[in-house]
């Protein structure tokens, strides 16, 4: 057997052994609206930080109870960013970068929901009660994951049931075009079990994006593909604002 074939196999076994020794991802459902910062588990979660409306992390925190260090948003809520599965995710990413192959570990690595990489955060009121939840597909992910990010809306719809969603198309900005024949710029909302659910999905090309480089060759990644899933306590007036 050639050395070039042996090395990837050995690395794969090594990654798998390390991953099995790593902590399992935490139980996502423990991050529930109505819980308090003091009651939420820190174990299994990492990289606590102030959130930026689904964007990159800001000020480092030591745990959920540091929520008050984060500036309140327009609703008066403090956003706490969190990650899990970083160790497994970095191992799988190294393998992908070196050999161009996906690992079965990838579906368990990094902060993923339904096997989609996401930026995850909880939103606390001044009393430390969780009043909102946010998961936004991570635009830092590999181009393969980013390309299918608009599909994240499907497991979210399934979670709350396919019926009784109110959906509206968002205005198409000048220069925005479809990816092939597909253009999605949509917001869907639904109230269920005391939660106001909002799902915003984008799949289109931004102005100037053609999918081709200056030589007319295909260039991957030239599109906006994302899903924003938010859930808020229905008692929050701002949560019921029109899309």
PDB file of N, CA, C and O in Angstrom, residues 139-203:
ATOM      1  N   UNK A 139     -21.617  32.080   8.514  1.00  0.00           N
ATOM      2  CA  UNK A 139     -21.019  32.393   7.215  1.00  0.00           C
ATOM      3  C   UNK A 139     -19.514  32.184   7.203  1.00  0.00           C
ATOM      4  O   UNK A 139     -18.858  32.394   6.176  1.00  0.00           O
ATOM      5  N   UNK A 140     -18.942  31.727   8.336  1.00  0.00           N
ATOM      6  CA  UNK A 140     -17.520  31.369   8.385  1.00  0.00           C
ATOM      7  C   UNK A 140     -17.296  29.903   8.017  1.00  0.00           C
ATOM      8  O   UNK A 140     -16.155  29.443   7.970  1.00  0.00           O
ATOM      9  N   UNK A 141     -18.371  29.175   7.769  1.00  0.00           N
ATOM     10  CA  UNK A 141     -18.284  27.744   7.486  1.00  0.00           C
ATOM     11  C   UNK A 141     -17.682  27.500   6.106  1.00  0.00           C
ATOM     12  O   UNK A 141     -17.555  28.415   5.284  1.00  0.00           O
ATOM     13  N   UNK A 142     -17.330  26.239   5.842  1.00  0.00           N
ATOM     14  CA  UNK A 142     -16.841  25.849   4.522  1.00  0.00           C
ATOM     15  C   UNK A 142     -17.885  26.180   3.467  1.00  0.00           C
ATOM     16  O   UNK A 142     -19.091  26.212   3.744  1.00  0.00           O
ATOM     17  N   UNK A 143     -17.427  26.394   2.251  1.00  0.00           N
ATOM     18  CA  UNK A 143     -18.327  26.810   1.185  1.00  0.00           C
ATOM     19  C   UNK A 143     -19.444  25.789   0.966  1.00  0.00           C
ATOM     20  O   UNK A 143     -20.583  26.153   0.614  1.00  0.00           O
ATOM     21  N   UNK A 144     -19.175  24.500   1.203  1.00  0.00           N
ATOM     22  CA  UNK A 144     -20.213  23.487   1.030  1.00  0.00           C
ATOM     23  C   UNK A 144     -21.344  23.691   2.031  1.00  0.00           C
ATOM     24  O   UNK A 144     -22.529  23.613   1.680  1.00  0.00           O
ATOM     25  N   UNK A 145     -20.984  23.941   3.294  1.00  0.00           N
ATOM     26  CA  UNK A 145     -21.993  24.186   4.318  1.00  0.00           C
ATOM     27  C   UNK A 145     -22.706  25.510   4.078  1.00  0.00           C
ATOM     28  O   UNK A 145     -23.917  25.620   4.269  1.00  0.00           O
ATOM     29  N   UNK A 146     -21.967  26.512   3.666  1.00  0.00           N
ATOM     30  CA  UNK A 146     -22.569  27.825   3.442  1.00  0.00           C
ATOM     31  C   UNK A 146     -23.556  27.776   2.281  1.00  0.00           C
ATOM     32  O   UNK A 146     -24.600  28.419   2.296  1.00  0.00           O
ATOM     33  N   UNK A 147     -23.233  26.969   1.248  1.00  0.00           N
ATOM     34  CA  UNK A 147     -24.103  26.889   0.089  1.00  0.00           C
ATOM     35  C   UNK A 147     -25.474  26.310   0.400  1.00  0.00           C
ATOM     36  O   UNK A 147     -26.462  26.653  -0.252  1.00  0.00           O
ATOM     37  N   UNK A 148     -25.549  25.426   1.398  1.00  0.00           N
ATOM     38  CA  UNK A 148     -26.834  24.803   1.733  1.00  0.00           C
ATOM     39  C   UNK A 148     -27.479  25.445   2.955  1.00  0.00           C
ATOM     40  O   UNK A 148     -28.505  24.953   3.446  1.00  0.00           O
ATOM     41  N   UNK A 149     -26.938  26.569   3.434  1.00  0.00           N
ATOM     42  CA  UNK A 149     -27.439  27.179   4.667  1.00  0.00           C
ATOM     43  C   UNK A 149     -28.906  27.576   4.570  1.00  0.00           C
ATOM     44  O   UNK A 149     -29.628  27.573   5.571  1.00  0.00           O
ATOM     45  N   UNK A 150     -29.372  27.921   3.373  1.00  0.00           N
ATOM     46  CA  UNK A 150     -30.781  28.312   3.222  1.00  0.00           C
ATOM     47  C   UNK A 150     -31.730  27.157   3.516  1.00  0.00           C
ATOM     48  O   UNK A 150     -32.919  27.366   3.799  1.00  0.00           O
ATOM     49  N   UNK A 151     -31.227  25.927   3.483  1.00  0.00           N
ATOM     50  CA  UNK A 151     -32.055  24.751   3.759  1.00  0.00           C
ATOM     51  C   UNK A 151     -32.284  24.529   5.250  1.00  0.00           C
ATOM     52  O   UNK A 151     -33.118  23.698   5.634  1.00  0.00           O
ATOM     53  N   UNK A 152     -31.568  25.258   6.096  1.00  0.00           N
ATOM     54  CA  UNK A 152     -31.746  25.120   7.544  1.00  0.00           C
ATOM     55  C   UNK A 152     -33.185  25.440   7.955  1.00  0.00           C
ATOM     56  O   UNK A 152     -33.667  24.979   8.991  1.00  0.00           O
ATOM     57  N   UNK A 153     -33.879  26.234   7.131  1.00  0.00           N
ATOM     58  CA  UNK A 153     -35.262  26.567   7.475  1.00  0.00           C
ATOM     59  C   UNK A 153     -36.152  25.327   7.523  1.00  0.00           C
ATOM     60  O   UNK A 153     -37.154  25.305   8.252  1.00  0.00           O
ATOM     61  N   UNK A 154     -35.796  24.278   6.771  1.00  0.00           N
ATOM     62  CA  UNK A 154     -36.658  23.102   6.687  1.00  0.00           C
ATOM     63  C   UNK A 154     -36.770  22.358   8.015  1.00  0.00           C
ATOM     64  O   UNK A 154     -37.882  22.047   8.456  1.00  0.00           O
ATOM     65  N   UNK A 155     -35.657  22.026   8.705  1.00  0.00           N
ATOM     66  CA  UNK A 155     -35.817  21.386  10.017  1.00  0.00           C
ATOM     67  C   UNK A 155     -36.458  22.303  11.044  1.00  0.00           C
ATOM     68  O   UNK A 155     -37.110  21.822  11.979  1.00  0.00           O
ATOM     69  N   UNK A 156     -36.295  23.623  10.891  1.00  0.00           N
ATOM     70  CA  UNK A 156     -36.958  24.543  11.816  1.00  0.00           C
ATOM     71  C   UNK A 156     -38.466  24.482  11.612  1.00  0.00           C
ATOM     72  O   UNK A 156     -39.241  24.385  12.570  1.00  0.00           O
ATOM     73  N   UNK A 157     -38.914  24.522  10.349  1.00  0.00           N
ATOM     74  CA  UNK A 157     -40.345  24.397  10.070  1.00  0.00           C
ATOM     75  C   UNK A 157     -40.884  23.078  10.613  1.00  0.00           C
ATOM     76  O   UNK A 157     -41.982  23.019  11.181  1.00  0.00           O
ATOM     77  N   UNK A 158     -40.121  22.018  10.424  1.00  0.00           N
ATOM     78  CA  UNK A 158     -40.553  20.698  10.893  1.00  0.00           C
ATOM     79  C   UNK A 158     -40.688  20.677  12.412  1.00  0.00           C
ATOM     80  O   UNK A 158     -41.600  20.044  12.954  1.00  0.00           O
ATOM     81  N   UNK A 159     -39.788  21.368  13.090  1.00  0.00           N
ATOM     82  CA  UNK A 159     -39.805  21.386  14.549  1.00  0.00           C
ATOM     83  C   UNK A 159     -41.117  21.961  15.088  1.00  0.00           C
ATOM     84  O   UNK A 159     -41.650  21.486  16.092  1.00  0.00           O
ATOM     85  N   UNK A 160     -41.631  22.988  14.424  1.00  0.00           N
ATOM     86  CA  UNK A 160     -42.829  23.661  14.919  1.00  0.00           C
ATOM     87  C   UNK A 160     -44.100  23.269  14.157  1.00  0.00           C
ATOM     88  O   UNK A 160     -45.173  23.782  14.461  1.00  0.00           O
ATOM     89  N   UNK A 161     -43.983  22.391  13.179  1.00  0.00           N
ATOM     90  CA  UNK A 161     -45.134  21.991  12.389  1.00  0.00           C
ATOM     91  C   UNK A 161     -45.223  22.799  11.110  1.00  0.00           C
ATOM     92  O   UNK A 161     -44.951  24.006  11.087  1.00  0.00           O
ATOM     93  N   UNK A 162     -45.623  22.151  10.033  1.00  0.00           N
ATOM     94  CA  UNK A 162     -45.594  22.781   8.715  1.00  0.00           C
ATOM     95  C   UNK A 162     -46.726  23.775   8.490  1.00  0.00           C
ATOM     96  O   UNK A 162     -46.634  24.631   7.609  1.00  0.00           O
ATOM     97  N   UNK A 163     -47.784  23.724   9.288  1.00  0.00           N
ATOM     98  CA  UNK A 163     -48.955  24.564   9.053  1.00  0.00           C
ATOM     99  C   UNK A 163     -48.905  25.871   9.846  1.00  0.00           C
ATOM    100  O   UNK A 163     -48.169  26.004  10.820  1.00  0.00           O
ATOM    101  N   UNK A 164     -49.721  26.822   9.377  1.00  0.00           N
ATOM    102  CA  UNK A 164     -50.008  28.075  10.094  1.00  0.00           C
ATOM    103  C   UNK A 164     -48.829  29.042  10.168  1.00  0.00           C
ATOM    104  O   UNK A 164     -48.793  29.903  11.048  1.00  0.00           O
ATOM    105  N   UNK A 165     -47.895  28.940   9.247  1.00  0.00           N
ATOM    106  CA  UNK A 165     -46.854  29.944   9.130  1.00  0.00           C
ATOM    107  C   UNK A 165     -47.379  31.112   8.293  1.00  0.00           C
ATOM    108  O   UNK A 165     -48.107  30.921   7.327  1.00  0.00           O
ATOM    109  N   UNK A 166     -46.990  32.319   8.675  1.00  0.00           N
ATOM    110  CA  UNK A 166     -47.272  33.505   7.876  1.00  0.00           C
ATOM    111  C   UNK A 166     -45.965  33.938   7.226  1.00  0.00           C
ATOM    112  O   UNK A 166     -45.013  34.292   7.931  1.00  0.00           O
ATOM    113  N   UNK A 167     -45.911  33.880   5.904  1.00  0.00           N
ATOM    114  CA  UNK A 167     -44.667  34.156   5.183  1.00  0.00           C
ATOM    115  C   UNK A 167     -44.835  35.371   4.276  1.00  0.00           C
ATOM    116  O   UNK A 167     -45.913  35.606   3.717  1.00  0.00           O
ATOM    117  N   UNK A 168     -43.766  36.122   4.128  1.00  0.00           N
ATOM    118  CA  UNK A 168     -43.778  37.306   3.271  1.00  0.00           C
ATOM    119  C   UNK A 168     -42.419  37.438   2.593  1.00  0.00           C
ATOM    120  O   UNK A 168     -41.371  37.189   3.212  1.00  0.00           O
ATOM    121  N   UNK A 169     -42.443  37.834   1.326  1.00  0.00           N
ATOM    122  CA  UNK A 169     -41.201  38.103   0.602  1.00  0.00           C
ATOM    123  C   UNK A 169     -40.676  39.478   0.992  1.00  0.00           C
ATOM    124  O   UNK A 169     -41.444  40.445   1.066  1.00  0.00           O
ATOM    125  N   UNK A 170     -39.372  39.558   1.236  1.00  0.00           N
ATOM    126  CA  UNK A 170     -38.731  40.833   1.511  1.00  0.00           C
ATOM    127  C   UNK A 170     -38.404  41.535   0.192  1.00  0.00           C
ATOM    128  O   UNK A 170     -38.201  40.871  -0.835  1.00  0.00           O
ATOM    129  N   UNK A 171     -38.347  42.863   0.201  1.00  0.00           N
ATOM    130  CA  UNK A 171     -38.060  43.578  -1.052  1.00  0.00           C
ATOM    131  C   UNK A 171     -36.709  43.190  -1.630  1.00  0.00           C
ATOM    132  O   UNK A 171     -35.724  43.033  -0.899  1.00  0.00           O
ATOM    133  N   UNK A 172     -36.674  43.045  -2.928  1.00  0.00           N
ATOM    134  CA  UNK A 172     -35.418  42.744  -3.619  1.00  0.00           C
ATOM    135  C   UNK A 172     -34.673  44.057  -3.833  1.00  0.00           C
ATOM    136  O   UNK A 172     -35.191  44.988  -4.447  1.00  0.00           O
ATOM    137  N   UNK A 173     -33.449  44.141  -3.300  1.00  0.00           N
ATOM    138  CA  UNK A 173     -32.652  45.354  -3.448  1.00  0.00           C
ATOM    139  C   UNK A 173     -32.093  45.461  -4.859  1.00  0.00           C
ATOM    140  O   UNK A 173     -31.940  44.431  -5.551  1.00  0.00           O
ATOM    141  N   UNK A 174     -31.790  46.665  -5.312  1.00  0.00           N
ATOM    142  CA  UNK A 174     -31.219  46.822  -6.658  1.00  0.00           C
ATOM    143  C   UNK A 174     -29.953  45.980  -6.834  1.00  0.00           C
ATOM    144  O   UNK A 174     -29.073  45.969  -5.963  1.00  0.00           O
ATOM    145  N   UNK A 175     -29.884  45.247  -7.920  1.00  0.00           N
ATOM    146  CA  UNK A 175     -28.703  44.447  -8.230  1.00  0.00           C
ATOM    147  C   UNK A 175     -28.735  43.040  -7.698  1.00  0.00           C
ATOM    148  O   UNK A 175     -27.859  42.233  -8.036  1.00  0.00           O
ATOM    149  N   UNK A 176     -29.712  42.712  -6.842  1.00  0.00           N
ATOM    150  CA  UNK A 176     -29.812  41.345  -6.340  1.00  0.00           C
ATOM    151  C   UNK A 176     -30.440  40.448  -7.404  1.00  0.00           C
ATOM    152  O   UNK A 176     -31.443  40.815  -8.016  1.00  0.00           O
ATOM    153  N   UNK A 177     -29.834  39.283  -7.605  1.00  0.00           N
ATOM    154  CA  UNK A 177     -30.319  38.352  -8.625  1.00  0.00           C
ATOM    155  C   UNK A 177     -30.385  36.946  -8.044  1.00  0.00           C
ATOM    156  O   UNK A 177     -29.823  36.668  -6.977  1.00  0.00           O
ATOM    157  N   UNK A 178     -31.041  36.054  -8.754  1.00  0.00           N
ATOM    158  CA  UNK A 178     -31.166  34.688  -8.291  1.00  0.00           C
ATOM    159  C   UNK A 178     -29.901  33.880  -8.515  1.00  0.00           C
ATOM    160  O   UNK A 178     -29.017  34.256  -9.293  1.00  0.00           O
ATOM    161  N   UNK A 179     -29.817  32.774  -7.807  1.00  0.00           N
ATOM    162  CA  UNK A 179     -28.770  31.786  -8.042  1.00  0.00           C
ATOM    163  C   UNK A 179     -29.386  30.779  -9.010  1.00  0.00           C
ATOM    164  O   UNK A 179     -30.212  29.959  -8.626  1.00  0.00           O
ATOM    165  N   UNK A 180     -29.012  30.887 -10.275  1.00  0.00           N
ATOM    166  CA  UNK A 180     -29.750  30.154 -11.294  1.00  0.00           C
ATOM    167  C   UNK A 180     -31.147  30.732 -11.369  1.00  0.00           C
ATOM    168  O   UNK A 180     -31.337  31.938 -11.494  1.00  0.00           O
ATOM    169  N   UNK A 181     -32.147  29.879 -11.233  1.00  0.00           N
ATOM    170  CA  UNK A 181     -33.534  30.335 -11.263  1.00  0.00           C
ATOM    171  C   UNK A 181     -34.124  30.518  -9.865  1.00  0.00           C
ATOM    172  O   UNK A 181     -35.316  30.812  -9.726  1.00  0.00           O
ATOM    173  N   UNK A 182     -33.293  30.369  -8.836  1.00  0.00           N
ATOM    174  CA  UNK A 182     -33.806  30.429  -7.469  1.00  0.00           C
ATOM    175  C   UNK A 182     -33.444  31.751  -6.801  1.00  0.00           C
ATOM    176  O   UNK A 182     -32.280  32.174  -6.791  1.00  0.00           O
ATOM    177  N   UNK A 183     -34.447  32.422  -6.259  1.00  0.00           N
ATOM    178  CA  UNK A 183     -34.252  33.634  -5.464  1.00  0.00           C
ATOM    179  C   UNK A 183     -35.142  33.525  -4.235  1.00  0.00           C
ATOM    180  O   UNK A 183     -36.367  33.405  -4.347  1.00  0.00           O
ATOM    181  N   UNK A 184     -34.519  33.523  -3.051  1.00  0.00           N
ATOM    182  CA  UNK A 184     -35.260  33.446  -1.797  1.00  0.00           C
ATOM    183  C   UNK A 184     -34.835  34.604  -0.903  1.00  0.00           C
ATOM    184  O   UNK A 184     -33.648  34.779  -0.615  1.00  0.00           O
ATOM    185  N   UNK A 185     -35.803  35.394  -0.490  1.00  0.00           N
ATOM    186  CA  UNK A 185     -35.580  36.459   0.481  1.00  0.00           C
ATOM    187  C   UNK A 185     -36.898  36.598   1.234  1.00  0.00           C
ATOM    188  O   UNK A 185     -37.758  37.390   0.876  1.00  0.00           O
ATOM    189  N   UNK A 186     -37.041  35.804   2.279  1.00  0.00           N
ATOM    190  CA  UNK A 186     -38.353  35.542   2.864  1.00  0.00           C
ATOM    191  C   UNK A 186     -38.287  35.540   4.375  1.00  0.00           C
ATOM    192  O   UNK A 186     -37.292  35.132   4.973  1.00  0.00           O
ATOM    193  N   UNK A 187     -39.354  35.988   4.995  1.00  0.00           N
ATOM    194  CA  UNK A 187     -39.523  35.906   6.445  1.00  0.00           C
ATOM    195  C   UNK A 187     -40.810  35.157   6.740  1.00  0.00           C
ATOM    196  O   UNK A 187     -41.861  35.459   6.164  1.00  0.00           O
ATOM    197  N   UNK A 188     -40.733  34.158   7.624  1.00  0.00           N
ATOM    198  CA  UNK A 188     -41.902  33.413   8.061  1.00  0.00           C
ATOM    199  C   UNK A 188     -42.014  33.500   9.581  1.00  0.00           C
ATOM    200  O   UNK A 188     -40.991  33.422  10.286  1.00  0.00           O
ATOM    201  N   UNK A 189     -43.236  33.663  10.075  1.00  0.00           N
ATOM    202  CA  UNK A 189     -43.457  33.778  11.517  1.00  0.00           C
ATOM    203  C   UNK A 189     -44.589  32.868  11.952  1.00  0.00           C
ATOM    204  O   UNK A 189     -45.473  32.506  11.166  1.00  0.00           O
ATOM    205  N   UNK A 190     -44.550  32.527  13.234  1.00  0.00           N
ATOM    206  CA  UNK A 190     -45.580  31.662  13.795  1.00  0.00           C
ATOM    207  C   UNK A 190     -45.519  31.769  15.316  1.00  0.00           C
ATOM    208  O   UNK A 190     -44.433  31.846  15.900  1.00  0.00           O
ATOM    209  N   UNK A 191     -46.690  31.802  15.962  1.00  0.00           N
ATOM    210  CA  UNK A 191     -46.763  31.754  17.416  1.00  0.00           C
ATOM    211  C   UNK A 191     -47.113  30.344  17.843  1.00  0.00           C
ATOM    212  O   UNK A 191     -48.093  29.756  17.349  1.00  0.00           O
ATOM    213  N   UNK A 192     -46.330  29.792  18.747  1.00  0.00           N
ATOM    214  CA  UNK A 192     -46.571  28.430  19.216  1.00  0.00           C
ATOM    215  C   UNK A 192     -46.052  28.284  20.640  1.00  0.00           C
ATOM    216  O   UNK A 192     -44.931  28.679  20.957  1.00  0.00           O
ATOM    217  N   UNK A 193     -46.905  27.799  21.514  1.00  0.00           N
ATOM    218  CA  UNK A 193     -46.541  27.492  22.907  1.00  0.00           C
ATOM    219  C   UNK A 193     -45.860  28.665  23.596  1.00  0.00           C
ATOM    220  O   UNK A 193     -44.839  28.510  24.263  1.00  0.00           O
ATOM    221  N   UNK A 194     -46.451  29.847  23.444  1.00  0.00           N
ATOM    222  CA  UNK A 194     -45.919  31.026  24.120  1.00  0.00           C
ATOM    223  C   UNK A 194     -44.660  31.591  23.519  1.00  0.00           C
ATOM    224  O   UNK A 194     -44.000  32.434  24.126  1.00  0.00           O
ATOM    225  N   UNK A 195     -44.331  31.138  22.306  1.00  0.00           N
ATOM    226  CA  UNK A 195     -43.135  31.621  21.616  1.00  0.00           C
ATOM    227  C   UNK A 195     -43.538  32.289  20.300  1.00  0.00           C
ATOM    228  O   UNK A 195     -44.423  31.801  19.600  1.00  0.00           O
ATOM    229  N   UNK A 196     -42.875  33.369  19.979  1.00  0.00           N
ATOM    230  CA  UNK A 196     -43.021  33.972  18.650  1.00  0.00           C
ATOM    231  C   UNK A 196     -41.795  33.544  17.845  1.00  0.00           C
ATOM    232  O   UNK A 196     -40.667  33.920  18.159  1.00  0.00           O
ATOM    233  N   UNK A 197     -42.023  32.742  16.816  1.00  0.00           N
ATOM    234  CA  UNK A 197     -40.930  32.185  16.020  1.00  0.00           C
ATOM    235  C   UNK A 197     -40.788  33.019  14.752  1.00  0.00           C
ATOM    236  O   UNK A 197     -41.774  33.325  14.079  1.00  0.00           O
ATOM    237  N   UNK A 198     -39.561  33.322  14.427  1.00  0.00           N
ATOM    238  CA  UNK A 198     -39.271  34.084  13.209  1.00  0.00           C
ATOM    239  C   UNK A 198     -38.141  33.392  12.455  1.00  0.00           C
ATOM    240  O   UNK A 198     -37.088  33.112  13.037  1.00  0.00           O
ATOM    241  N   UNK A 199     -38.359  33.109  11.172  1.00  0.00           N
ATOM    242  CA  UNK A 199     -37.360  32.436  10.338  1.00  0.00           C
ATOM    243  C   UNK A 199     -37.152  33.288   9.085  1.00  0.00           C
ATOM    244  O   UNK A 199     -38.074  33.463   8.291  1.00  0.00           O
ATOM    245  N   UNK A 200     -35.952  33.802   8.928  1.00  0.00           N
ATOM    246  CA  UNK A 200     -35.614  34.600   7.741  1.00  0.00           C
ATOM    247  C   UNK A 200     -34.602  33.832   6.895  1.00  0.00           C
ATOM    248  O   UNK A 200     -33.566  33.390   7.409  1.00  0.00           O
ATOM    249  N   UNK A 201     -34.896  33.690   5.622  1.00  0.00           N
ATOM    250  CA  UNK A 201     -34.067  32.888   4.725  1.00  0.00           C
ATOM    251  C   UNK A 201     -33.622  33.726   3.535  1.00  0.00           C
ATOM    252  O   UNK A 201     -34.438  34.432   2.927  1.00  0.00           O
ATOM    253  N   UNK A 202     -32.326  33.646   3.194  1.00  0.00           N
ATOM    254  CA  UNK A 202     -31.763  34.324   2.028  1.00  0.00           C
ATOM    255  C   UNK A 202     -31.067  33.306   1.126  1.00  0.00           C
ATOM    256  O   UNK A 202     -30.326  32.453   1.612  1.00  0.00           O
ATOM    257  N   UNK A 203     -31.316  33.423  -0.155  1.00  0.00           N
ATOM    258  CA  UNK A 203     -30.541  32.671  -1.149  1.00  0.00           C
ATOM    259  C   UNK A 203     -30.603  33.435  -2.458  1.00  0.00           C
ATOM    260  O   UNK A 203     -31.594  33.377  -3.194  1.00  0.00           O
TER     261      UNK A 203
END
